[in-house]
XYZ file of N, CA, C and O in Angstrom:
480
model
N -112.873 -107.842 273.582
C -111.660 -107.847 274.361
C -110.428 -107.596 273.474
O -109.499 -106.926 273.889
N -110.431 -108.096 272.260
C -109.299 -107.921 271.367
C -109.023 -106.462 271.056
O -107.863 -106.044 270.989
N -110.092 -105.675 270.878
C -109.903 -104.256 270.578
C -109.348 -103.510 271.784
O -108.547 -102.588 271.633
N -109.783 -103.918 272.969
C -109.267 -103.273 274.178
C -107.774 -103.549 274.328
O -106.990 -102.658 274.654
N -107.371 -104.782 274.060
C -105.945 -105.135 274.118
C -105.170 -104.334 273.073
O -104.096 -103.804 273.366
N -105.727 -104.221 271.866
C -105.081 -103.438 270.823
C -104.912 -101.980 271.263
O -103.852 -101.375 271.052
N -105.934 -101.428 271.899
C -105.851 -100.043 272.378
C -104.752 -99.898 273.426
O -103.973 -98.933 273.390
N -104.680 -100.849 274.341
C -103.667 -100.777 275.396
C -102.258 -100.965 274.826
O -101.326 -100.265 275.216
N -102.109 -101.903 273.900
C -100.807 -102.117 273.266
C -100.395 -100.863 272.496
O -99.232 -100.441 272.548
N -101.339 -100.252 271.804
C -101.046 -99.023 271.063
C -100.601 -97.917 272.008
O -99.667 -97.167 271.703
N -101.251 -97.823 273.160
C -100.868 -96.815 274.144
C -99.430 -97.042 274.612
O -98.632 -96.103 274.683
N -99.066 -98.288 274.885
C -97.708 -98.603 275.327
C -96.702 -98.282 274.222
O -95.652 -97.682 274.476
N -97.023 -98.659 272.986
C -96.141 -98.359 271.851
C -95.965 -96.846 271.711
O -94.867 -96.354 271.444
N -97.044 -96.111 271.946
C -96.979 -94.654 271.854
C -96.027 -94.092 272.913
O -95.198 -93.210 272.626
N -96.134 -94.593 274.150
C -95.213 -94.156 275.201
C -93.773 -94.492 274.835
O -92.861 -93.682 275.032
N -93.547 -95.688 274.291
C -92.202 -96.086 273.884
C -91.677 -95.194 272.760
O -90.492 -94.830 272.748
N -92.553 -94.853 271.825
C -92.152 -93.968 270.733
C -91.723 -92.608 271.280
O -90.682 -92.066 270.891
N -92.505 -92.061 272.197
C -92.163 -90.761 272.778
C -90.845 -90.856 273.543
O -89.997 -89.953 273.455
N -90.645 -91.935 274.282
C -89.378 -92.121 274.992
C -88.223 -92.187 274.002
O -87.144 -91.632 274.250
N -88.432 -92.846 272.862
C -87.385 -92.925 271.848
C -87.113 -91.554 271.233
O -85.957 -91.218 270.958
N -88.158 -90.763 271.028
C -87.956 -89.404 270.504
C -87.077 -88.607 271.465
O -86.164 -87.900 271.045
N -87.325 -88.746 272.753
C -86.571 -87.972 273.740
C -85.155 -88.530 273.931
O -84.184 -87.777 273.941
N -85.038 -89.855 274.059
C -83.754 -90.452 274.460
C -83.057 -91.269 273.369
O -81.985 -91.822 273.608
N -83.629 -91.328 272.191
C -83.057 -92.149 271.120
C -81.674 -91.740 270.683
O -80.895 -92.578 270.211
N -81.340 -90.478 270.840
C -79.985 -90.042 270.507
C -78.952 -90.731 271.380
O -77.845 -91.036 270.933
N -79.314 -91.015 272.615
C -78.411 -91.737 273.506
C -78.298 -93.203 273.101
O -77.244 -93.819 273.274
N -79.366 -93.767 272.575
C -79.332 -95.140 272.057
C -78.294 -95.231 270.943
O -77.561 -96.224 270.836
N -78.202 -94.187 270.149
C -77.252 -94.162 269.037
C -75.804 -94.117 269.521
O -74.893 -94.422 268.758
N -75.564 -93.777 270.771
C -74.204 -93.838 271.296
C -73.724 -95.286 271.282
O -72.566 -95.548 271.011
N -74.633 -96.198 271.582
C -74.285 -97.625 271.616
C -74.410 -98.259 270.237
O -73.597 -99.080 269.858
N -75.473 -97.906 269.528
C -75.749 -98.437 268.193
C -75.851 -97.260 267.219
O -76.942 -96.733 266.978
N -74.739 -96.822 266.660
C -74.706 -95.602 265.849
C -75.703 -95.568 264.685
O -76.204 -94.501 264.337
N -76.014 -96.706 264.098
C -76.958 -96.699 262.978
C -78.374 -96.339 263.425
O -79.203 -95.957 262.599
N -78.644 -96.415 264.719
C -79.965 -96.042 265.243
C -80.236 -94.552 265.075
O -81.385 -94.117 265.182
N -79.197 -93.778 264.800
C -79.396 -92.334 264.646
C -80.332 -92.019 263.491
O -81.107 -91.063 263.551
N -80.301 -92.839 262.445
C -81.185 -92.586 261.304
C -82.640 -92.788 261.689
O -83.499 -91.991 261.312
N -82.913 -93.816 262.445
C -84.276 -94.039 262.928
C -84.685 -92.924 263.891
O -85.817 -92.438 263.856
N -83.728 -92.493 264.711
C -84.049 -91.411 265.638
C -84.304 -90.102 264.908
O -85.195 -89.337 265.293
N -83.539 -89.827 263.876
C -83.789 -88.603 263.103
C -85.204 -88.601 262.524
O -85.881 -87.570 262.550
N -85.647 -89.745 262.028
C -87.024 -89.848 261.518
C -88.041 -89.643 262.633
O -89.013 -88.894 262.475
N -87.822 -90.317 263.756
C -88.768 -90.216 264.876
C -88.806 -88.790 265.435
O -89.888 -88.241 265.679
N -87.650 -88.200 265.634
C -87.596 -86.834 266.171
C -88.192 -85.839 265.179
O -88.890 -84.904 265.576
N -87.928 -86.066 263.903
C -88.525 -85.196 262.879
C -90.041 -85.293 262.877
O -90.735 -84.279 262.773
N -90.546 -86.515 262.996
C -91.997 -86.700 263.060
C -92.560 -86.018 264.310
O -93.575 -85.328 264.253
N -91.904 -86.209 265.447
C -92.353 -85.563 266.684
C -92.355 -84.049 266.560
O -93.291 -83.377 267.005
N -91.332 -83.509 265.932
C -91.258 -82.064 265.729
C -92.387 -81.581 264.815
O -93.016 -80.555 265.088
N -92.650 -82.330 263.758
C -93.747 -81.955 262.847
C -95.095 -81.982 263.557
O -95.944 -81.110 263.324
N -95.298 -82.959 264.428
C -96.556 -83.041 265.168
C -96.732 -81.796 266.032
O -97.820 -81.221 266.105
N -95.641 -81.376 266.679
C -95.714 -80.200 267.552
C -95.879 -78.921 266.728
O -96.752 -78.095 267.021
N -95.068 -78.754 265.703
C -95.083 -77.504 264.937
C -96.345 -77.325 264.104
O -96.861 -76.214 263.986
N -96.818 -78.410 263.504
C -97.938 -78.305 262.566
C -99.237 -78.878 263.110
O -100.220 -79.004 262.381
N -99.238 -79.238 264.401
C -100.427 -79.764 265.065
C -101.037 -80.925 264.274
O -102.234 -80.972 264.026
N -100.168 -81.863 263.871
C -100.609 -83.025 263.111
C -101.193 -84.084 264.038
O -100.873 -84.133 265.223
N -102.030 -84.932 263.482
C -102.567 -86.058 264.230
C -101.657 -87.261 264.031
O -101.315 -87.608 262.908
N -101.284 -87.894 265.117
C -100.416 -89.058 265.054
C -101.245 -90.291 264.691
O -102.330 -90.488 265.248
N -100.753 -91.121 263.799
C -101.483 -92.337 263.443
C -101.693 -93.276 264.632
O -102.697 -93.981 264.692
N -100.774 -93.272 265.587
C -100.963 -94.119 266.770
C -102.167 -93.659 267.587
O -102.901 -94.486 268.141
N -102.381 -92.365 267.670
C -103.559 -91.849 268.374
C -104.822 -92.297 267.659
O -105.796 -92.704 268.294
N -104.786 -92.236 266.343
C -105.945 -92.676 265.549
C -106.230 -94.158 265.801
O -107.386 -94.551 266.003
N -105.206 -94.993 265.810
C -105.391 -96.429 266.046
C -105.949 -96.665 267.448
O -106.868 -97.470 267.630
N -105.406 -95.975 268.438
C -105.903 -96.156 269.803
C -107.365 -95.739 269.912
O -108.179 -96.449 270.513
N -107.710 -94.580 269.342
C -109.109 -94.133 269.349
C -110.018 -95.160 268.689
O -111.070 -95.517 269.222
N -109.612 -95.627 267.519
C -110.400 -96.588 266.759
C -110.626 -97.867 267.570
O -111.741 -98.363 267.666
N -109.562 -98.382 268.179
C -109.665 -99.616 268.958
C -110.516 -99.407 270.204
O -111.344 -100.269 270.551
N -110.366 -98.281 270.875
C -111.181 -98.018 272.068
C -112.663 -97.921 271.705
O -113.517 -98.447 272.418
N -112.962 -97.253 270.613
C -114.358 -97.139 270.195
C -114.937 -98.504 269.834
O -116.082 -98.809 270.164
N -114.163 -99.361 269.177
C -114.620 -100.715 268.843
C -114.820 -101.560 270.090
O -115.609 -102.483 270.101
N -114.055 -101.238 271.149
C -114.167 -101.968 272.412
C -115.283 -101.410 273.289
O -115.472 -101.866 274.422
N -116.015 -100.416 272.782
C -117.111 -99.836 273.556
C -116.679 -98.757 274.516
O -117.456 -98.328 275.371
N -115.453 -98.314 274.404
C -114.948 -97.241 275.255
C -114.967 -95.944 274.466
O -115.122 -95.945 273.243
N -114.802 -94.853 275.175
C -114.696 -93.582 274.456
C -113.255 -93.401 273.999
O -112.318 -93.842 274.655
N -113.100 -92.754 272.850
C -111.765 -92.459 272.352
C -111.147 -91.346 273.180
O -111.757 -90.830 274.124
N -109.943 -90.981 272.828
C -109.274 -89.903 273.549
C -109.980 -88.584 273.226
O -110.206 -88.266 272.063
N -110.314 -87.848 274.261
C -110.981 -86.556 274.057
C -110.024 -85.546 273.419
O -110.441 -84.671 272.673
N -108.754 -85.701 273.746
C -107.704 -84.843 273.191
C -106.617 -85.761 272.648
O -106.771 -86.967 272.661
N -105.547 -85.226 272.184
C -104.457 -86.049 271.669
C -103.796 -86.876 272.757
O -104.070 -86.713 273.952
N -102.918 -87.756 272.353
C -102.242 -88.656 273.283
C -101.480 -87.888 274.354
O -101.619 -88.152 275.548
N -100.645 -86.952 273.939
C -99.841 -86.193 274.895
C -100.729 -85.386 275.832
O -100.500 -85.351 277.040
N -101.766 -84.760 275.281
C -102.673 -83.977 276.113
C -103.441 -84.855 277.100
O -103.784 -84.414 278.190
N -103.701 -86.094 276.729
C -104.456 -86.999 277.605
C -103.581 -87.622 278.683
O -103.963 -87.659 279.855
N -102.419 -88.130 278.293
C -101.616 -88.934 279.210
C -100.439 -88.207 279.855
O -99.907 -88.674 280.859
N -99.984 -87.096 279.268
C -98.780 -86.451 279.793
C -99.032 -85.049 280.338
O -98.762 -84.782 281.499
N -99.534 -84.149 279.483
C -99.748 -82.769 279.913
C -100.839 -82.720 280.973
O -101.936 -83.210 280.772
N -100.501 -82.142 282.096
C -101.451 -82.063 283.196
C -101.426 -83.297 284.084
O -102.040 -83.316 285.147
N -100.711 -84.338 283.650
C -100.584 -85.563 284.447
C -99.139 -85.696 284.929
O -98.883 -85.797 286.119
N -98.204 -85.702 283.982
C -96.776 -85.836 284.318
C -96.152 -84.479 284.664
O -95.142 -84.426 285.349
N -96.718 -83.418 284.146
C -96.236 -82.069 284.413
C -97.424 -81.115 284.266
O -98.355 -81.399 283.523
N -97.418 -80.006 285.002
C -98.527 -79.052 284.882
C -98.608 -78.465 283.478
O -97.586 -78.222 282.834
N -99.800 -78.243 283.014
C -100.020 -77.746 281.660
C -99.309 -76.424 281.408
O -98.839 -76.164 280.295
N -99.186 -75.607 282.427
C -98.561 -74.301 282.238
C -97.070 -74.418 281.898
O -96.450 -73.455 281.470
N -96.475 -75.592 282.098
C -95.058 -75.796 281.796
C -94.826 -76.499 280.463
O -93.717 -76.977 280.201
N -95.816 -76.542 279.607
C -95.688 -77.247 278.332
C -94.517 -76.720 277.509
O -93.719 -77.497 276.980
N -94.372 -75.405 277.403
C -93.273 -74.841 276.614
C -91.916 -75.200 277.211
O -90.970 -75.522 276.476
N -91.823 -75.182 278.536
C -90.571 -75.534 279.193
C -90.240 -77.012 278.979
O -89.077 -77.370 278.768
N -91.246 -77.867 279.024
C -91.023 -79.295 278.786
C -90.557 -79.518 277.351
O -89.623 -80.286 277.099
N -91.179 -78.840 276.405
C -90.745 -78.956 275.004
C -89.302 -78.490 274.842
O -88.517 -79.112 274.124
N -88.936 -77.393 275.503
C -87.565 -76.905 275.442
C -86.605 -77.918 276.074
O -85.528 -78.185 275.521
N -86.993 -78.496 277.190
C -86.157 -79.499 277.846
C -85.941 -80.708 276.931
O -84.820 -81.227 276.832
N -86.983 -81.136 276.257
C -86.854 -82.254 275.321
C -85.870 -81.895 274.205
O -85.003 -82.695 273.841
N -85.999 -80.683 273.676
C -85.076 -80.242 272.617
C -83.637 -80.228 273.127
O -82.713 -80.633 272.414
N -83.431 -79.804 274.359
C -82.091 -79.781 274.950
C -81.564 -81.208 275.113
O -80.401 -81.489 274.795
N -82.399 -82.118 275.586
C -81.976 -83.517 275.752
C -81.550 -84.101 274.403
O -80.506 -84.758 274.299
N -82.348 -83.865 273.367
C -82.004 -84.374 272.037
C -80.699 -83.738 271.552
O -79.810 -84.434 271.042
N -80.548 -82.433 271.726
C -79.324 -81.748 271.292
C -78.100 -82.280 272.045
O -77.036 -82.502 271.433
N -78.234 -82.500 273.341
C -77.118 -83.037 274.126
C -76.766 -84.442 273.652
O -75.587 -84.797 273.527
N -77.782 -85.249 273.359
C -77.497 -86.610 272.892
C -76.767 -86.584 271.554
O -75.849 -87.372 271.329
N -77.151 -85.669 270.668
C -76.475 -85.561 269.371
C -75.049 -85.036 269.547
O -74.130 -85.526 268.892
N -74.874 -84.048 270.405
C -73.529 -83.521 270.656
C -72.627 -84.615 271.222
O -71.465 -84.749 270.819
N -73.161 -85.396 272.141
C -72.389 -86.502 272.701
C -72.056 -87.549 271.651
O -70.946 -88.100 271.642
N -73.005 -87.828 270.773
C -72.761 -88.797 269.703
C -71.650 -88.308 268.774
O -70.740 -89.069 268.427
N -71.715 -87.045 268.404
C -70.687 -86.470 267.533
C -69.321 -86.538 268.213
O -68.318 -86.909 267.594
N -69.284 -86.222 269.480
C -68.021 -86.257 270.229
C -67.473 -87.678 270.313
O -66.282 -87.904 270.120
N -68.344 -88.632 270.594
C -67.914 -90.036 270.674
C -67.384 -90.530 269.330
O -66.380 -91.220 269.274
N -68.103 -90.186 268.260
C -67.675 -90.623 266.924
C -66.307 -90.024 266.566
O -65.464 -90.693 265.990
N -66.110 -88.757 266.924
C -64.813 -88.106 266.647
C -63.703 -88.780 267.446
O -62.609 -88.995 266.921
N -63.972 -89.137 268.679
C -62.974 -89.793 269.522
C -62.622 -91.170 268.948
O -61.454 -91.567 268.943
N -63.620 -91.889 268.458
C -63.384 -93.209 267.873
C -62.535 -93.084 266.614
O -61.624 -93.874 266.377
N -62.828 -92.085 265.800
C -62.074 -91.889 264.558
C -60.614 -91.543 264.816
O -59.731 -91.893 264.042
N -60.373 -90.807 265.896
C -58.984 -90.438 266.239
C -58.197 -91.619 266.768
O -56.984 -91.587 266.805
N -58.906 -92.633 267.194
C -58.203 -93.841 267.639
C -58.374 -94.048 269.078
O -57.938 -94.737 269.811
């Protein structure tokens, strides 16, 4: 049972990480120092997409599921839980572009807010 709980917790953490990659720039509007953590997270997310890297969270979830007697993920986390579930697979490129736009808008807004604060 412990491994199953670990797998489920890892899955939730993975969803939270992806949400932070997409929306973390907006978090930095409230807590500006969070931008450094977001830059790391977004950079890691970009590397996973560009270089087809395996995420350590996926590895942990697979490992825990296998120890719990379940099958691991047949594909990566995003391919298992998001692509084809939250949006049709044929729109993967559009979803990636939308994510990039959301991140860019959050950074532009952060820069604008910081400039406004500096001006007084």
